[in-house]
Structure formats: structure tokens, C-alpha cells
Short mmCIF file of C-alpha atoms in Angstrom, two decimals:
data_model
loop_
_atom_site.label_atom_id
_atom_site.label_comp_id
_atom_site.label_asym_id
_atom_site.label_seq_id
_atom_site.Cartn_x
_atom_site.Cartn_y
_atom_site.Cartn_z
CA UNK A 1 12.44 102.91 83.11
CA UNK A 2 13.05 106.82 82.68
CA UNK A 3 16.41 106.58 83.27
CA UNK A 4 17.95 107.72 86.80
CA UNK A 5 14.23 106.89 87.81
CA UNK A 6 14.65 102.99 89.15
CA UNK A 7 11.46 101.90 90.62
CA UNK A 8 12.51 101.60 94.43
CA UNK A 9 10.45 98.64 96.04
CA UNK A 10 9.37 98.78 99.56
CA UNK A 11 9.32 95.64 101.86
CA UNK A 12 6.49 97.17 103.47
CA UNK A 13 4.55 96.34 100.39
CA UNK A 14 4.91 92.57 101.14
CA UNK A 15 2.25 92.93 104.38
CA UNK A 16 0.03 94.16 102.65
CA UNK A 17 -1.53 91.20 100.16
CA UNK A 18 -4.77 90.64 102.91
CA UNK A 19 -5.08 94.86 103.55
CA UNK A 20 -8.03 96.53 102.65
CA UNK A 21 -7.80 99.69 100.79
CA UNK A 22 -9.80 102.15 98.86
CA UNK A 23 -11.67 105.25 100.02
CA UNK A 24 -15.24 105.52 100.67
CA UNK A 25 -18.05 107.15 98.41
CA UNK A 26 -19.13 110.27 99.54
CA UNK A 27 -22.82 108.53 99.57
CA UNK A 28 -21.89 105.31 100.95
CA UNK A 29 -20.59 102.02 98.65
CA UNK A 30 -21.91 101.62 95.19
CA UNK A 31 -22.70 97.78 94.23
CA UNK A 32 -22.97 98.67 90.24
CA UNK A 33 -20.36 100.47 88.22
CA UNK A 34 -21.25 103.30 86.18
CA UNK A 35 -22.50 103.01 82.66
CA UNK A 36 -19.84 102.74 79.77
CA UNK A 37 -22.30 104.83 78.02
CA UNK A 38 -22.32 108.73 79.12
CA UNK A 39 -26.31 109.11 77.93
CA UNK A 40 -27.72 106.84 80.41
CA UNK A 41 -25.19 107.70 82.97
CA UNK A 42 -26.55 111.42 82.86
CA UNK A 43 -30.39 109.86 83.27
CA UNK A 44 -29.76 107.22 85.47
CA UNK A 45 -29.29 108.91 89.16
CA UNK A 46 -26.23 106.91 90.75
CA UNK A 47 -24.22 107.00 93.91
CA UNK A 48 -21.25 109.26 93.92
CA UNK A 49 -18.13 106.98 94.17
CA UNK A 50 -14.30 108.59 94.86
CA UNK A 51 -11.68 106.73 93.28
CA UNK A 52 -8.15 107.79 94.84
CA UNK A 53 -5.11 107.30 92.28
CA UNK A 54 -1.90 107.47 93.44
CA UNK A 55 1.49 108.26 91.39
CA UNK A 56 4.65 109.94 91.45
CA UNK A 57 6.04 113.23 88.97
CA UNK A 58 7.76 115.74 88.02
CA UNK A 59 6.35 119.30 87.38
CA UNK A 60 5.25 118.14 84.05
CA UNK A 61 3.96 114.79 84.57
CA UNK A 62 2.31 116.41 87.10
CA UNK A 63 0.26 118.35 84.39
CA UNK A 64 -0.07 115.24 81.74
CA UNK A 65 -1.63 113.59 84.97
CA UNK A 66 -4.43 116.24 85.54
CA UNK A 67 -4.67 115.98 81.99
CA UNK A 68 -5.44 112.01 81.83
CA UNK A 69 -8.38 112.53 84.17
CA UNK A 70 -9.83 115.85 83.36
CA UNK A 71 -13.09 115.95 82.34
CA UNK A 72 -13.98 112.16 83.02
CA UNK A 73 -17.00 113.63 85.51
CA UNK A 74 -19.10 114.79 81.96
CA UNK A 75 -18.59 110.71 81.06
CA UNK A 76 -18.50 109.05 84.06
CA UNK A 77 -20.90 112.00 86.55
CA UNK A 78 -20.98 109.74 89.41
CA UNK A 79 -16.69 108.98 89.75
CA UNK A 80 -15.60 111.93 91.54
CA UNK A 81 -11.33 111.80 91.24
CA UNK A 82 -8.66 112.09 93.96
CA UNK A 83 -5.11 112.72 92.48
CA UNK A 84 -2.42 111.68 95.44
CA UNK A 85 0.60 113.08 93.82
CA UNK A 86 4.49 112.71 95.41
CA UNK A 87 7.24 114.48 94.00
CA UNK A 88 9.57 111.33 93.89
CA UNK A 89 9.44 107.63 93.55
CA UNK A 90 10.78 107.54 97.03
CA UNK A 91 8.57 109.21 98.91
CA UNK A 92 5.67 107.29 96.92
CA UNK A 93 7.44 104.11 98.04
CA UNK A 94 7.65 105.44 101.89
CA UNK A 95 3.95 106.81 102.04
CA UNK A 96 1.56 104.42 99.96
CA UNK A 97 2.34 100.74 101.18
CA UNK A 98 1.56 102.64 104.85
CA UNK A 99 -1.90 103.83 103.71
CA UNK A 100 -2.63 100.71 102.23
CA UNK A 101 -1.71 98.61 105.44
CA UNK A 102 -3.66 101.55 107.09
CA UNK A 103 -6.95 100.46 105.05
CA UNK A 104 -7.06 103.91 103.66
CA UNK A 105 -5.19 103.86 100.67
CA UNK A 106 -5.57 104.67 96.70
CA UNK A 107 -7.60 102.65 94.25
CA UNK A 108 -5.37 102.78 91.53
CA UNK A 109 -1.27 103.42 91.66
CA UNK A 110 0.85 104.40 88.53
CA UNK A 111 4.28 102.32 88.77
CA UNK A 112 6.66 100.57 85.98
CA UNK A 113 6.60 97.03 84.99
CA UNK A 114 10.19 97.01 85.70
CA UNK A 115 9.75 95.64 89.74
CA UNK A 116 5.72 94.66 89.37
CA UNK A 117 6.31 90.99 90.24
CA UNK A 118 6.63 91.55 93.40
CA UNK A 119 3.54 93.00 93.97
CA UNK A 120 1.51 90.96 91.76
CA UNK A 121 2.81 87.17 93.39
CA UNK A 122 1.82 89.10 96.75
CA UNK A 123 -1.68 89.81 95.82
CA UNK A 124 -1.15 93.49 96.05
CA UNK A 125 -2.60 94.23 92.54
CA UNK A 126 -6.15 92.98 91.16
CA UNK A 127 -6.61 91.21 87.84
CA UNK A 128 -8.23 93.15 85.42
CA UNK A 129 -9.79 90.70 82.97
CA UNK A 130 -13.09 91.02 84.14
CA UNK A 131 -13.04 94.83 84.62
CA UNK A 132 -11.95 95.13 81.05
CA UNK A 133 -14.53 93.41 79.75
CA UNK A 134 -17.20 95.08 82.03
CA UNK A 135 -16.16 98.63 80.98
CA UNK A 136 -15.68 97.65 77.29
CA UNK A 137 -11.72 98.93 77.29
CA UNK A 138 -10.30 97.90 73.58
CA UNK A 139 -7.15 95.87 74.68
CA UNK A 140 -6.36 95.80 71.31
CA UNK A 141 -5.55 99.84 70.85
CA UNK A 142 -2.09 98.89 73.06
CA UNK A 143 1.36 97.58 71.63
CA UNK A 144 0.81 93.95 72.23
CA UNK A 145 4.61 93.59 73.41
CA UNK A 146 3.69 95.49 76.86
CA UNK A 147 1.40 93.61 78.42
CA UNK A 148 3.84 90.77 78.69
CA UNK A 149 5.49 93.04 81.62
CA UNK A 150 2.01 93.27 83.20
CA UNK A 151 0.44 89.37 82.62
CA UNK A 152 1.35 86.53 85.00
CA UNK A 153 -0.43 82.99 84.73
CA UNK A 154 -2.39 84.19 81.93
CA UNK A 155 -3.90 87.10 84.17
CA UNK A 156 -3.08 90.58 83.52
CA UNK A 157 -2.41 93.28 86.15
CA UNK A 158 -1.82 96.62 85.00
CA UNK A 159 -2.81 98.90 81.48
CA UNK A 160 0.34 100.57 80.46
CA UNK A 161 0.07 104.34 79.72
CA UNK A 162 3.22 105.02 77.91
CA UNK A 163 6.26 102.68 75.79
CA UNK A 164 10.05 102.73 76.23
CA UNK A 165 12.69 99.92 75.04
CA UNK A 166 16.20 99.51 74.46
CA UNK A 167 18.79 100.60 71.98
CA UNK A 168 22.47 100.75 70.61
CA UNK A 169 23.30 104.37 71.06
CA UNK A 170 26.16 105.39 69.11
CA UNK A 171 28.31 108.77 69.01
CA UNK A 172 28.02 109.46 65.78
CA UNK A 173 31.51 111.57 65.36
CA UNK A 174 33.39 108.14 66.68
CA UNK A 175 31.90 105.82 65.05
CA UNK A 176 32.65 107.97 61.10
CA UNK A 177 35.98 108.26 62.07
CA UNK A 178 36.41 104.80 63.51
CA UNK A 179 36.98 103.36 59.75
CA UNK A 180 33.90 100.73 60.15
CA UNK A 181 31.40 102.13 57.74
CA UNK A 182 28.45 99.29 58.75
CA UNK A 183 26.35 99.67 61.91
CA UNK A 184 26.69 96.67 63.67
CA UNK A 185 23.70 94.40 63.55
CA UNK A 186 25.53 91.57 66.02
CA UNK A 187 27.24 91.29 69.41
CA UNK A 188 30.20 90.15 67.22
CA UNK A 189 30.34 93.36 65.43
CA UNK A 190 29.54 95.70 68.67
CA UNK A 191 33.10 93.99 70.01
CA UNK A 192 34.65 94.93 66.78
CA UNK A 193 33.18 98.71 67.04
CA UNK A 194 34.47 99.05 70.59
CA UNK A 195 37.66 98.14 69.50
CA UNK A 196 37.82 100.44 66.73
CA UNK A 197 36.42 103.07 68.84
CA UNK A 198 38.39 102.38 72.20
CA UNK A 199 41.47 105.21 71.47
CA UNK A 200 42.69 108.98 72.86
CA UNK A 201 41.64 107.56 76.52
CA UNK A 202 37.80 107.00 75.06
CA UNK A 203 36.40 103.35 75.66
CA UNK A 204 34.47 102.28 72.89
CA UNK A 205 31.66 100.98 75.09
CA UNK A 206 29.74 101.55 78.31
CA UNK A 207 29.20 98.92 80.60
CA UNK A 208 26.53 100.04 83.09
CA UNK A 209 26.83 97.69 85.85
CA UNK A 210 23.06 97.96 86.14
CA UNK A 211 19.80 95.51 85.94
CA UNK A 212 18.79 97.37 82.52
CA UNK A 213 22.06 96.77 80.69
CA UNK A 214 23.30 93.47 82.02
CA UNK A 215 19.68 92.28 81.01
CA UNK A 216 20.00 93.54 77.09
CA UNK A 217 22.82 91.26 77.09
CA UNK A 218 20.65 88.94 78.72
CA UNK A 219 17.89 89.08 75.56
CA UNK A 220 20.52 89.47 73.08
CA UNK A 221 21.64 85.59 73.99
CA UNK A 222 18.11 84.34 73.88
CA UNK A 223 17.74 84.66 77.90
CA UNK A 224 14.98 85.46 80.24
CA UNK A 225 15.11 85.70 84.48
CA UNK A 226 11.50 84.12 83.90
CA UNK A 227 10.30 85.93 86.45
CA UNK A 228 12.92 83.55 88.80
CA UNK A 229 12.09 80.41 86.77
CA UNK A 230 15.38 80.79 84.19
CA UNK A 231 18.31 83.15 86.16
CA UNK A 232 21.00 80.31 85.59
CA UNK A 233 19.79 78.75 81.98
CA UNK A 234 22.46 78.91 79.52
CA UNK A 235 21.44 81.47 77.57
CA UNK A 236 21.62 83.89 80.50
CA UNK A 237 25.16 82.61 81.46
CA UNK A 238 26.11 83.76 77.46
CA UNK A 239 24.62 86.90 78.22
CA UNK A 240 26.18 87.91 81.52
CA UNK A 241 29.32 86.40 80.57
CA UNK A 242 29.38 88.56 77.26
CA UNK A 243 28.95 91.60 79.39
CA UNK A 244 31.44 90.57 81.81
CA UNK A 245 34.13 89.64 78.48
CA UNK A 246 33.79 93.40 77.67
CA UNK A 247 35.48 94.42 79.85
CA UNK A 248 38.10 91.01 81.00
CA UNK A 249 38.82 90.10 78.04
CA UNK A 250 38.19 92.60 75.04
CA UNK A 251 39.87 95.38 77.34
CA UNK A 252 36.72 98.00 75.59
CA UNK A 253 34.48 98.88 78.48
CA UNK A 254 33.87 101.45 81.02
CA UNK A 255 31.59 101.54 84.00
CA UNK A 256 29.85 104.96 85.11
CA UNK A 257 31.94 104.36 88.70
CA UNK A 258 35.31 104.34 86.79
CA UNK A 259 35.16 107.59 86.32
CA UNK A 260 32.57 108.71 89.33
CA UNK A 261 29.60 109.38 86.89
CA UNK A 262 25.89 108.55 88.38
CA UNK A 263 24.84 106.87 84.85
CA UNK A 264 25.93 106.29 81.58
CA UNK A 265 23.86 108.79 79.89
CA UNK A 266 26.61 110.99 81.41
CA UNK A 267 29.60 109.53 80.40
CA UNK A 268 27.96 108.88 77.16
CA UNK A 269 27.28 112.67 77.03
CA UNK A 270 30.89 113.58 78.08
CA UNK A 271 31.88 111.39 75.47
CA UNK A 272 33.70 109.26 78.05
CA UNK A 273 32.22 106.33 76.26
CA UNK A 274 31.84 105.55 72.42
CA UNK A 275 28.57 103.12 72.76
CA UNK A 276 25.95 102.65 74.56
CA UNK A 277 22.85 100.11 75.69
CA UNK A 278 20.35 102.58 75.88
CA UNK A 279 17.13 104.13 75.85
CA UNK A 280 14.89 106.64 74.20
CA UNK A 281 15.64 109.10 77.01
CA UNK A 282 19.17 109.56 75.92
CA UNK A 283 17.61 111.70 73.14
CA UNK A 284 16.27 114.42 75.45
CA UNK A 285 19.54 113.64 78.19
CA UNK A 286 21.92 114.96 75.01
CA UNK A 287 20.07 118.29 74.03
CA UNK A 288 20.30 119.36 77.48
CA UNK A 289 23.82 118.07 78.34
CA UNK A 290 25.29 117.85 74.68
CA UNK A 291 23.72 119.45 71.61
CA UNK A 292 26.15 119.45 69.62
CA UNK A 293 26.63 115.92 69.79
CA UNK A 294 25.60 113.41 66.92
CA UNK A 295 23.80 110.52 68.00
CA UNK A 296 22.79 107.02 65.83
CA UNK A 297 20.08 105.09 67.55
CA UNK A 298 20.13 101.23 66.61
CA UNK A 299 17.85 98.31 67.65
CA UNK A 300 19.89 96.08 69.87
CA UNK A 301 21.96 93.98 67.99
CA UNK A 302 21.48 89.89 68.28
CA UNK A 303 23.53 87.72 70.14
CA UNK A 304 21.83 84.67 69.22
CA UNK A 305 18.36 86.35 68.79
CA UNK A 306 16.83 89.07 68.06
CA UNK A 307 15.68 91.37 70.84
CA UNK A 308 15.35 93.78 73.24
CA UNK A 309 13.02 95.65 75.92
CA UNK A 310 10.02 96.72 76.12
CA UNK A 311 8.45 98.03 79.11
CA UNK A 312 6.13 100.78 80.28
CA UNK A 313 4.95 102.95 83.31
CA UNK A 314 1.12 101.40 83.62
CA UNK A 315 -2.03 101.72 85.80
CA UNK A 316 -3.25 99.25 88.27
CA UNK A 317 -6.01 98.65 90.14
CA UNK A 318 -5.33 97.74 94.22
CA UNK A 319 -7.13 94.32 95.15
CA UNK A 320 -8.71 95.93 98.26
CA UNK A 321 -9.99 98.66 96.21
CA UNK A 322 -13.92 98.79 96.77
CA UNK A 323 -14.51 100.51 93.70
CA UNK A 324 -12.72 98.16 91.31
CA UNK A 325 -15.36 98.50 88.25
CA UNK A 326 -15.25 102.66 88.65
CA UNK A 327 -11.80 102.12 88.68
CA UNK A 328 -11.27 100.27 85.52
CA UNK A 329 -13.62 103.18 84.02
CA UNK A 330 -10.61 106.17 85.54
CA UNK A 331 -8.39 103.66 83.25
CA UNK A 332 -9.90 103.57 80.45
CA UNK A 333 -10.78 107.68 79.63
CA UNK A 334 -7.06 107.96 81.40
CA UNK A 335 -6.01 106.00 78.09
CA UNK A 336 -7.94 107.63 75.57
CA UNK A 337 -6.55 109.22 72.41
CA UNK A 338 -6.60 112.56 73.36
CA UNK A 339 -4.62 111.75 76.55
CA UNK A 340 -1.95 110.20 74.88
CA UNK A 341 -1.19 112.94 72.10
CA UNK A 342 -0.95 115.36 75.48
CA UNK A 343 1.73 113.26 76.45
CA UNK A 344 3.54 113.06 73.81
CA UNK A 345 3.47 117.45 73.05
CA UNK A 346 4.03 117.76 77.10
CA UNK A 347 6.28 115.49 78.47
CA UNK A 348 7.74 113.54 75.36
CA UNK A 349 6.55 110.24 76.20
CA UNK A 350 6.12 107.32 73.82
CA UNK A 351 2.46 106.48 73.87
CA UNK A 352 1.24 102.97 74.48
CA UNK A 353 -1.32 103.77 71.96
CA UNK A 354 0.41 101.74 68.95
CA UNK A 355 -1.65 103.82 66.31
CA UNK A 356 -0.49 106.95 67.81
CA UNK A 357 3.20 106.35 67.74
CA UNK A 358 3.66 107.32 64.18
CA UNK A 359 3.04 111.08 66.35
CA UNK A 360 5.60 110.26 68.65
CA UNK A 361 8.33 109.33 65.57
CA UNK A 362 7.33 112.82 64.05
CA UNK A 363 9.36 114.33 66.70
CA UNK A 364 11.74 111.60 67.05
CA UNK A 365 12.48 109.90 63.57
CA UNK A 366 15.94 108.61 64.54
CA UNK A 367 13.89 105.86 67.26
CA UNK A 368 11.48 104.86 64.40
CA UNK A 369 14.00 101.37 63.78
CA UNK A 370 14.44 101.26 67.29
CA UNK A 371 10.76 101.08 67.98
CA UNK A 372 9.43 99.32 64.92
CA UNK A 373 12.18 96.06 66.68
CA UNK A 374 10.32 96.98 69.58
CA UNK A 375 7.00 96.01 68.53
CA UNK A 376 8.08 93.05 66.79
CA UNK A 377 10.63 91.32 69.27
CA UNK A 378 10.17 93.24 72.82
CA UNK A 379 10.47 91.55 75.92
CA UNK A 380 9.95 92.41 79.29
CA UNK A 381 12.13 91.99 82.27
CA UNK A 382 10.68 89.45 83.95
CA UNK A 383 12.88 89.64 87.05
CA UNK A 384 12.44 87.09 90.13
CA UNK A 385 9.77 88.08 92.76
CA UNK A 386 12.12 89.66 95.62
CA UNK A 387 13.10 92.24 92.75
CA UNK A 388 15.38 94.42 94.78
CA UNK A 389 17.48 91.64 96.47
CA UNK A 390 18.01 90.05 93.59
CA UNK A 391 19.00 93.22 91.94
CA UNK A 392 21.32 94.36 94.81
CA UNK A 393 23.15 90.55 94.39
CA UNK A 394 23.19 90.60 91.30
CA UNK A 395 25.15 93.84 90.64
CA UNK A 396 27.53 92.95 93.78
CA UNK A 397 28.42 89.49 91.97
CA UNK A 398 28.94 91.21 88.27
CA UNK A 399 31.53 93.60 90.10
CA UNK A 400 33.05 91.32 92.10
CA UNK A 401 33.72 89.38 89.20
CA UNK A 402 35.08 92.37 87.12
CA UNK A 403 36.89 94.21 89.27
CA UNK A 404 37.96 91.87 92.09
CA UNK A 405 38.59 88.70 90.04
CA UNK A 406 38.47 86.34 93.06
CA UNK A 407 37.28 83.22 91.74
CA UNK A 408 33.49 84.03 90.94
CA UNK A 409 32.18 83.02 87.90
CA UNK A 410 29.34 83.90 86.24
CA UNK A 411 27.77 80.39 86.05
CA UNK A 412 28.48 80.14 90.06
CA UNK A 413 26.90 83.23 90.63
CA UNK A 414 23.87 82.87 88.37
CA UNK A 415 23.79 78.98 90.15
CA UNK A 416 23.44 80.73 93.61
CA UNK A 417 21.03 83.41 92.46
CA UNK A 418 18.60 80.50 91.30
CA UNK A 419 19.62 78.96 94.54
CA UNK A 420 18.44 82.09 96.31
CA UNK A 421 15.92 83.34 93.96
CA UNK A 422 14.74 81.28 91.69
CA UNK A 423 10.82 80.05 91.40
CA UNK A 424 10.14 76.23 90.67
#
């Protein structure tokens, strides 16, 4: 997740697993995809095929975009590319699932792993194995950690095309003059922190009543919502109920709607808020909103295990797309080298390149610890099929529980979550 940029699922999507979609060539279908190798596909005459992709940006993901695809016609001469570009996730949402149901829609969408379950239990998305293979895309050139957001039953649904995780983001200023000298490595010691840091009307730690944050918690405790299979296991209880004990019981926490703030990032900027479960994007969020601040980026500390996040915007391939193979080809010179240094100079992604993130760290050494965890214990988010429901429940229980304190547990409400949402 970019932060403030929750993918928004649309019901609409869940009509659409039997819808056709895909455009037409401009010289009628093509049976045979074109040749990995640019040489023959110059002497070989082929059929012109159009592969649509649809995504959504920002003036300059817009450009990183163009640049993914530009140039693919001297490589690929017979894939002729239509960008469908909407200024918000919203309006992607609203306008795509309707052009799919339609039978006109795109061949490949951009989205993150965050809500992809949904789609991919539905039979909105295509498997790509065999398109992989039949284009001759290196798997292998991607931090292996990703794909676990993108794979279900062994299948795998999506090629991501940038890297994000979680992190312990610290104000630096607090934390020297807190009188703990040791960053804290455990859950045990992040209570400690928050203590020493919660003082002058600052809380020592945010608690963003959020899917993102209550999940870190989640990992840290050696949980998983399994995709539906594990929301009520023990470990998750630990997890939620640590969250919840931040603010009950250790008296250290703030949520963003104490104090009327849309995210943490900004009461983390306004130093509201000592600590932090965070992300990379809080690095770019502070030299806009705070400069001057001093920031320490940890890996998230263990509970009972080591981890934390890792999850990525990716590109998918629609199972009614006509043009699957061509397709898969638009993915794989979308993904090349050259694409992914653009967007690290233009937009300041993370690549999903894993030999080209040494570039990224250039810029951003502070992340290097948080991204080396990353790549060694990420996990994805793995939330139940009916993602937005279960999201919307989720965050009404957590605040009923902390700020009504009417009974609710956490194991109760994790036990009727399973009950609701849960997958056998």
C-alpha cells in the first residue's frame, strides 16, 4: 500500500468471474503469440494484436507508466498498446469491473496485492504459469517474498512491478532524549519505549486503527488471516490483543481519530505520536510535511517471530482476455531493467527487481535494514476473500473494544469473524 492509497474493492467485480473481456486486434484474433525473439518477429509477418492495460496514477506514475511500455512495438511489432489511465483508485474501481461485465474491457489491470483475493477465488484474474513459461519471463529476477501476495493453490496471478513492507518508525529527537539508548528489537521493548516516550501530552506510540497496522501486530505474534483459513488462531488473538493492550492497558497509544488526523503519517509528522508501524512512504510524507524532523527506520520488532510485510502493486492478466500470451509479453518488457531504474529516479518506488534495489537504498540508506528483513522474513496479507467486509468489521470490533469497552473481546470478535469469514 502507498499509504492514504487503500485499494477500494468493488462488489461489481464479483459478477464478473464468467465475463468476457479483452479488445479486438485491429486485423482480427491472433491464435499464436508473438516471438520472444525481436529478429524473427521483424521477418515473420504477424497479425496486429491491441492489448488494453488498465491502471490508476498520479501525474508521475502517469509518466513511469508510458515509460514501462514505450518502445515495446521495436520488440514485440505486432502488440500495438492501449494505456486506460484514471486519476484515482476510485474511479478505476467504478469504471473497469463495468467494462469488463460489458465484454469490452482491459487485458491487463495494475492493482496491489493488498485486496487481490477477492478477485483471484472469483476467477477474475488468469494464472500465469503457462504464459511465463511461453514468453520466457525470468521469475527468478523478482524478490521471492512477493509473489506469496500474488500465488494461491500453488498458481500465481499477478507479476509485481514495485516492493514496499513494514517498519518501526521512530522520531529520532524522542527517542535520544527518552533515556533508552537500544532500539528495540521486541514487542516487549516497543512497550517500554512508549512508555519512556509517552510525556508533555506526546503518546509514545500510534495505534492506527487500520488493516495495515493491526496486521504487523498480527505477524509480529506468528499470525496469518490465511487468506480466511486462520482469523481466530491463537497467534492472531496475541496479536490483536497486543494492539488492543496499547492502548487499555499500557495507557501509550494514540489513534489518528483522537486527534481528527486522516493517518498516522500525520500525527507522526506533527509529532503527535513518538512511534510508529510504518512504511517506506513515511520517508517522502516527512520531507514534505517535516524536514526538519529526524527519523530511525527499524525492521518490525518480534513478538514471537520475526516478521513483517511485504507486498507490492503488480500486473495481471484478465481471464477473458483474448490475447493472454501478447499479454504476458506487455509484462515482461513492462518489467525490464531499464523500467525499473525509471521508477526508482521518477517516482521513488522500490523496485521488485531484487538486484536493482541496492539503486533504490542509494537514495534511501536508512530502509536498507528495513528491507534486507524484508527479503528474508516478508509476508503478505493474506486477508479473507470478501476483503472489504471483513476489513470494515474488523476495524468496527477493534474500536468498539477500545473505546466503548462493552464486553467484546478480542477472541469473541476474531471467533465471529471466522464465523463470518473464514474459509474451511
Amino acid at each position: 500500500m502507498r499509504k492514504k492509497s487503500v485499494l477500494l474493492l468493488c462488489s461489481l467485480m464479483l459478477m464478473l468471474s464468467t465475463a468476457a473481456c479483452g479488445t479486438k486486434s485491429n486485423t482480427g484474433n491472433s491464435g499464436n503469440g508473438a516471438s520472444d525473439n525481436a529478429g524473427a518477429a521483424k521477418t515473420e509477418k504477424q497479425e496486429t494484436v491491441e492489448v488494453t492495460m488498465a491502471y490508476w496514477a498520479n501525474a508521475s506514475e502517469q509518466k513511469n507508466f508510458e515509460f514501462m511500455v514505450d518502445g515495446i512495438d521495436k520488440e514485440y511489432p505486432n502488440i500495438k498498446i492501449k494505456m486506460q489511465m484514471y486519476p484515482t483508485s476510485d474511479e478505476f474501481w467504478k469504471a473497469v469491473p463495468t467494462a469488463i461485465a460489458a465484454g469490452v474491457g482491459p487485458d491487463i489491470i495494475a492493482m496491489s496485492d493488498e485486496g487481490n483475493y477477492e478477485y483471484i477465488k472469483k476467477g477474475v484474474l488468469s494464472p500465469l504459469d503457462e504464459m511465463i513459461d511461453k514468453v520466457g519471463f525470468d521469475k527468478d529476477r523478482i524478490t521471492g517474498s512477493l509473489y506469496k501476495g500474488w500465488t494461491d493453490d500453488n498458481k500465481l496471478y499477478g507479476i509485481p512491478y514495485d516492493s514496499s513492507t513494514s517498519m518501526m518508525a521512530i522520531n529520532k529527537e524522542m527517542f535520544e532524549k527518552s533515556g533508552i539508548t537500544k532500539y528495540p528489537e521486541t514487542m516487549d521493548e516497543v512497550v517500554e519505549l512508549a512508555k519512556a516516550m509517552t510525556k508533555d501530552g506526546v503518546k509514545g506510540i500510534i495505534g492506527s486503527i487500520d488493516p495495515f497496522h493491526i496486521t504487523q501486530y498480527v505477524h509480529a505474534f506468528g499470525g496469518d488471516w490465511g487468506f480466511g483459513k486462520t482469523i481466530n488462531s491463537k497467534e492472531n488473538v496475541a496479536g490483536v490483543q497486543f494492539f488492543v493492550d496499547l492502548f487499555l492497558k499500557n495507557k501509550v497509544a494514540i489513534a489518528p481519530i483522537e486527534v481528527g488526523a486522516p493517518w498516522d503519517g500525520e500525527v507522526f509528522s506533527q509529532e503527535k505520536g513518538a512511534m510508529s508501524t510504518a512504511g517506506p512512504w513515511y520517508v517522502g510524507h516527512l520531507k514534505e510535511a517535516n524536514p526538519d524532523m529526524g527519523l530511525i527506520a527499524l525492521p518490525m520488532p518480534k513478538g514471537t517471530v520475526e516478521a513483517q510485510s511485504a507486498y507490492s502493486h503488480g500486473l495481471s492478466i484478465l481471464d477473458g482476455s483474448k490475447h493472454k500470451e501478447e499479454a504476458m509479453q506487455v509484462i515482461k518488457y513492462a518489467l525490464r531493467d531499464e523500467a525499473q531504474l525509471n521508477a526508482i529516479e521518477a517516482v521513488g518506488y522500490s523496485p521488485s527487481v531484487s538486484s536493482l534495489l541496492p539503486k533504490y537504498l542509494e537514495k534511501n540508506p536508512e530502509l536498507k535494514a528495513v528491507f534486507d528483513n524484508m527479503e528474508k522474513v516478508g509476508m503478505p496479507f493474506a486477508y479473507p476473500e470478501q476483503t472489504k467486509a471483513f476489513h470494515a468489521d474488523l476495524l468496527k470490533g477493534v474500536e468498539e473494544i477500545i473505546f466503548k469497552q462493552d464486553g467484546l473481546t478480542v477472541e469473541k470478535l476474531l471467533n465471529d469473524l471466522q464465523s463470518k469469514y473464514g474459509e474451511n
